[in-house]
Tab-separated table of C-alpha atoms in Angstrom:
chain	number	residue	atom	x	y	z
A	1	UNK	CA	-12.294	22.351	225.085
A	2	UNK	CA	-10.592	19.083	224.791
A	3	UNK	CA	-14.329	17.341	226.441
A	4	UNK	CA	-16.379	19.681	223.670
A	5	UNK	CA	-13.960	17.964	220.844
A	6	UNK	CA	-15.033	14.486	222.275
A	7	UNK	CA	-18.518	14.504	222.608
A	8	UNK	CA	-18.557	15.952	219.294
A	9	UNK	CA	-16.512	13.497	217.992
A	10	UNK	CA	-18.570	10.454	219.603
A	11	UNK	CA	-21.528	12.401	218.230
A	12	UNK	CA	-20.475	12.106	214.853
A	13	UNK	CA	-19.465	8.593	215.520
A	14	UNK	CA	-23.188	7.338	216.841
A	15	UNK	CA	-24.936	9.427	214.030
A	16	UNK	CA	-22.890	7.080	211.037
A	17	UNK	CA	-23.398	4.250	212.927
A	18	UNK	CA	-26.877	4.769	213.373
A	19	UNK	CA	-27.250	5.974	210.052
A	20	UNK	CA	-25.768	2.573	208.095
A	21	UNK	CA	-28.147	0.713	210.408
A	22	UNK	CA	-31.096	2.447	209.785
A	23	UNK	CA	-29.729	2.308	205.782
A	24	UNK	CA	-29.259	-1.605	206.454
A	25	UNK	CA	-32.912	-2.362	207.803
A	26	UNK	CA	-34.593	0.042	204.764
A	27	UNK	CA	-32.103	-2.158	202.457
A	28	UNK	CA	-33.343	-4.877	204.013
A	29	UNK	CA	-36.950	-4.223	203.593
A	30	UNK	CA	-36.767	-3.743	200.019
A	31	UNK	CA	-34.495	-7.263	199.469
A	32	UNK	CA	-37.335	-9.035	201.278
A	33	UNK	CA	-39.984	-7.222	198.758
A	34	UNK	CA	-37.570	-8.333	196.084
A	35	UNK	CA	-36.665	-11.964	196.272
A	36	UNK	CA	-40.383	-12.659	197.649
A	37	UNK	CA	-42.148	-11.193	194.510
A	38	UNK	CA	-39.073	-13.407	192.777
A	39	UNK	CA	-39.975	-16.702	194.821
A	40	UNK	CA	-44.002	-16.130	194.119
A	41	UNK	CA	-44.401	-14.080	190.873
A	42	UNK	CA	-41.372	-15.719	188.911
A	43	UNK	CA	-40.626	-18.820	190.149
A	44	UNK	CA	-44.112	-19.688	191.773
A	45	UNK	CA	-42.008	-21.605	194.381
A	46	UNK	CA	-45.051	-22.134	197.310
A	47	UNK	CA	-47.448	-22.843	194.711
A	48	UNK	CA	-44.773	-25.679	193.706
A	49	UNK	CA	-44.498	-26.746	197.226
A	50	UNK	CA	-48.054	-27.196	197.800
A	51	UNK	CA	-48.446	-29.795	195.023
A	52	UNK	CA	-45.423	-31.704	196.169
A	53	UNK	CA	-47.209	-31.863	199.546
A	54	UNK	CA	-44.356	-29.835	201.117
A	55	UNK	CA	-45.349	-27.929	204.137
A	56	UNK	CA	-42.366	-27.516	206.820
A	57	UNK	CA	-42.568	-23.679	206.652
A	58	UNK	CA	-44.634	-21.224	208.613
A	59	UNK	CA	-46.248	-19.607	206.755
A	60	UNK	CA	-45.177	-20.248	203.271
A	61	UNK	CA	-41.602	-21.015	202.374
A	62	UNK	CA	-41.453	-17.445	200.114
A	63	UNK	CA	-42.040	-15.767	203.462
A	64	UNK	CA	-39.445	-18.101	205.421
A	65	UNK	CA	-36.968	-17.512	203.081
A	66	UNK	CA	-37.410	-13.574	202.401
A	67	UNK	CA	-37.301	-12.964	205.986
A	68	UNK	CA	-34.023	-15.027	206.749
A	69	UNK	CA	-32.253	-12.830	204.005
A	70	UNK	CA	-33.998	-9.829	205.381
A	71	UNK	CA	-32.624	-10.592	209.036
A	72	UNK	CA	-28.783	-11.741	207.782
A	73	UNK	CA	-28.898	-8.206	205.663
A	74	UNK	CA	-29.845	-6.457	208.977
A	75	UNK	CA	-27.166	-7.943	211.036
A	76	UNK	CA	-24.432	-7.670	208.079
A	77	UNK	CA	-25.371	-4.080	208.655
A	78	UNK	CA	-25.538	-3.769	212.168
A	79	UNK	CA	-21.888	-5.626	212.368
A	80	UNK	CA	-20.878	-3.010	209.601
A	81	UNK	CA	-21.922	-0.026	211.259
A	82	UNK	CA	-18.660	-0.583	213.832
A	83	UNK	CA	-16.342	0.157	211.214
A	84	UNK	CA	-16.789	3.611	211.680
A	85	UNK	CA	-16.293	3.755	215.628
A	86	UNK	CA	-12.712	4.598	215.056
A	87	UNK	CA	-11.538	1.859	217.313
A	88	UNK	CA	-9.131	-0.347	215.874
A	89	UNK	CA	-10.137	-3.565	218.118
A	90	UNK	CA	-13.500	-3.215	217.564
A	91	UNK	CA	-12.949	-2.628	213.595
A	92	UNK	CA	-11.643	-5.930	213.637
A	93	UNK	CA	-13.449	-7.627	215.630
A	94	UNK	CA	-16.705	-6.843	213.499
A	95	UNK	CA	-14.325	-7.598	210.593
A	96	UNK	CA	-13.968	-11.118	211.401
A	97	UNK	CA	-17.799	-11.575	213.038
A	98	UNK	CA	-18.935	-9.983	209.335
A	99	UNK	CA	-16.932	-12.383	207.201
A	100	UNK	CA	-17.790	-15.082	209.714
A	101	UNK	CA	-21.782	-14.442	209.567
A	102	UNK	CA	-21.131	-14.234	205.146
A	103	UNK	CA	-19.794	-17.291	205.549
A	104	UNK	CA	-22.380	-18.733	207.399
A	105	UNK	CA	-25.367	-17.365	206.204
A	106	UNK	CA	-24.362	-18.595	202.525
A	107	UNK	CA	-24.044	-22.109	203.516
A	108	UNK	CA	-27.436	-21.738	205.718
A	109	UNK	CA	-29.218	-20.755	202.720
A	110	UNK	CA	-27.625	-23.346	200.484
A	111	UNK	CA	-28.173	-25.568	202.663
A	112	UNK	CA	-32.285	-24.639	202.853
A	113	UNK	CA	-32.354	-24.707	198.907
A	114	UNK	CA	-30.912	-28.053	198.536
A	115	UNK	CA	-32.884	-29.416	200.926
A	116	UNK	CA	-35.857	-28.038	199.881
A	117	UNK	CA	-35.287	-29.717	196.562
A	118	UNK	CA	-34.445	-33.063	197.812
A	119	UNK	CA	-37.767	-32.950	199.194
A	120	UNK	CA	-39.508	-31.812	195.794
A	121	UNK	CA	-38.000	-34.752	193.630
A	122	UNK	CA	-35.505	-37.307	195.573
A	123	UNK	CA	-38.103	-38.215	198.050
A	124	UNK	CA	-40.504	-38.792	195.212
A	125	UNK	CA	-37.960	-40.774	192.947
A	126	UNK	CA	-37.444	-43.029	196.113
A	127	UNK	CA	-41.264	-43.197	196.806
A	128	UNK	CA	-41.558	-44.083	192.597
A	129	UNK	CA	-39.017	-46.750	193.081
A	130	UNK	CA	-40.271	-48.880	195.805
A	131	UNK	CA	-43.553	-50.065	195.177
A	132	UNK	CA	-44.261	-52.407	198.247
A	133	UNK	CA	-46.282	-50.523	200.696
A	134	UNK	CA	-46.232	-53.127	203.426
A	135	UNK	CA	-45.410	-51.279	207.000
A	136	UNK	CA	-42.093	-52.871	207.141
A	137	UNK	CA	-41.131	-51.592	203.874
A	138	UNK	CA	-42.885	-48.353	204.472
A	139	UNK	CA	-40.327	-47.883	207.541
A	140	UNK	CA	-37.427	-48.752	205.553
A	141	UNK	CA	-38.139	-46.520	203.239
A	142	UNK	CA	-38.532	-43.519	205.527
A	143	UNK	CA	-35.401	-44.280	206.882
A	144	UNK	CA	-33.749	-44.339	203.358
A	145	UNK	CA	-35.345	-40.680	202.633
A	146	UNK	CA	-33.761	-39.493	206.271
A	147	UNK	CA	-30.425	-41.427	204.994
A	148	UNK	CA	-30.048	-39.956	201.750
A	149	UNK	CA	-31.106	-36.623	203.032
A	150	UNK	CA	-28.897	-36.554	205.544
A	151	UNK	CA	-25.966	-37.962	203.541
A	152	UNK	CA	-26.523	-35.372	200.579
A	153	UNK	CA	-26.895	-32.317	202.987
A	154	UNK	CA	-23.492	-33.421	204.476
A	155	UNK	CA	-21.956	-33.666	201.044
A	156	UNK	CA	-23.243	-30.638	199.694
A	157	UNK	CA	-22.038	-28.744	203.197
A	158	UNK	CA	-18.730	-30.044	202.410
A	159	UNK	CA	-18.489	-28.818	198.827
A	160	UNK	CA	-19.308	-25.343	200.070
A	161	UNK	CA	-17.432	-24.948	202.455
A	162	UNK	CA	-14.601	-26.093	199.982
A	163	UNK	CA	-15.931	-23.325	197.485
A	164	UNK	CA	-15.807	-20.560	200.017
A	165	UNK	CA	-12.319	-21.703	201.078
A	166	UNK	CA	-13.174	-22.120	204.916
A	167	UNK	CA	-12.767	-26.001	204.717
A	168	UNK	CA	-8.984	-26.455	205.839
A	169	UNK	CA	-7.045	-30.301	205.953
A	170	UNK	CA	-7.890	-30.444	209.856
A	171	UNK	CA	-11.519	-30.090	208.757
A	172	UNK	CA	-11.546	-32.172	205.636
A	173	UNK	CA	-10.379	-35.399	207.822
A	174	UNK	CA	-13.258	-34.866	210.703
A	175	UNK	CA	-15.842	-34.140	207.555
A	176	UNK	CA	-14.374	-37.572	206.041
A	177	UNK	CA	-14.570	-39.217	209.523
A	178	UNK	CA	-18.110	-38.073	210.260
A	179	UNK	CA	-19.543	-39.613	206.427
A	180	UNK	CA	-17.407	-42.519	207.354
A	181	UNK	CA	-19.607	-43.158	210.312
A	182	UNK	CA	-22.678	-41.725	208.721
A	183	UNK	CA	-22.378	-44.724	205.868
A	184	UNK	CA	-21.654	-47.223	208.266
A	185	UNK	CA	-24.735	-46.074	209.881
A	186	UNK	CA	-26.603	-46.039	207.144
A	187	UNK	CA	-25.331	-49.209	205.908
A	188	UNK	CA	-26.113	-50.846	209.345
A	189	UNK	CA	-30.019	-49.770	209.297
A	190	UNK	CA	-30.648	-50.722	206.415
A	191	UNK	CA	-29.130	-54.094	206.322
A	192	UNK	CA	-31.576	-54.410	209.923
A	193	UNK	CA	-34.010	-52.793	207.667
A	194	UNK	CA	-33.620	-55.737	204.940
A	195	UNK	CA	-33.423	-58.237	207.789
A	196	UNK	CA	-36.915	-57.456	208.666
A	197	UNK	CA	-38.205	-57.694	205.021
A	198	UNK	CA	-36.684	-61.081	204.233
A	199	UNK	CA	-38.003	-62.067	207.829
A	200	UNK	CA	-41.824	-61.510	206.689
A	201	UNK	CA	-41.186	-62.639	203.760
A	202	UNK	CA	-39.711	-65.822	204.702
A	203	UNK	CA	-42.783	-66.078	207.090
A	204	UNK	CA	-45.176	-65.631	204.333
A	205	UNK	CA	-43.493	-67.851	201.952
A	206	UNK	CA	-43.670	-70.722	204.846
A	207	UNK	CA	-47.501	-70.307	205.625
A	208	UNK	CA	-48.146	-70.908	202.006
């Protein structure tokens, strides 16, 4: 009788757990419906793209974005579903993999947002700042959007993970270690950068 108790038991087991999946993918479904309608109806977010000339997502960024929330909802789901196998490794295990993949997937989509709106108005600030359109200058100023996108995506990883408490002193001194060498980078191209310029334009100003 003990084997009848089992199977059963397992029985029960692998109907919850399927059940809070299937539960997590019809959840899902619905947030994608939700925040999509959001992106397009309320904050008209793809129209807004397509006037800043913004087209790094396939197809539209309301679809990008909707279906990366669908898919972390899914696997946030999934990963729950093992709390109810009624063994204790495995509980925890999924424990830490769920707060781990939270953790994540919050900076991930912070992350997208801010870098979506670097594109929308700091690229555009730097392009309504330099008005020289010469190809050297043109170069140096793609490399100062890459810089400053890079270097405000760093900074704005850094502050999250701070906020979400997963940024400990060990982690702190590499982050401070890698913007170190990202200025000094930075500082290095563009000073070859401004090389170049003064080059031409000693050049010009000696043919004339």
């Amino acid at each position: 009788m003990n084997w009848l108790y089992l199977i059963l038991d397992v029985s029960k087991t692998l109907v919850i757990v399927l059940a809070v999946i299937l539960l997590g993918y019809i959840l899902a479904r619905l947030v994608k419906i939700v925040v999509k309608l959001f992106l397009v109806r309320v904050l008209g977010i793809d129209e807004f793209l397509k006037r800043k000339n913004i087209q790094i997502f396939e197809p539209s960024f309301s679809e990008f974005f909707s279906n990366l929330i669908k898919n972390i909802v899914i696997v946030l789901f999934g990963l729950y579903s093992l709390q109810f196998t009624n063994y204790q490794p495995l509980i925890n295990i999924s424990s830490l993999i769920i707060t781990g993949v939270a953790y994540i997937s919050i900076l991930v989509l912070i992350l997208i947002i801010s870098f979506v709106l670097i594109r929308a108005f700091i690229h555009p600030l730097i392009d309504s700042l330099i008005e020289d359109r010469s190809p050297t200058v043109k170069m140096f100023e793609t490399q100062l959007k890459i810089a400053v996108e890079g270097l405000l995506l760093f900074i704005i990883a850094i502050i999250t993970m701070g906020y979400l408490g997963i940024l400990n002193e060990t982690l702190l001194y590499i982050s401070l270690i890698i913007l170190g060498g990202v200025v000094f980078s930075i500082s290095l191209a563009f000073g070859l950068a401004f090389s170049k310029i003064l080059e031409e334009e000693l050049r010009e100003l000696f043919k004339k």
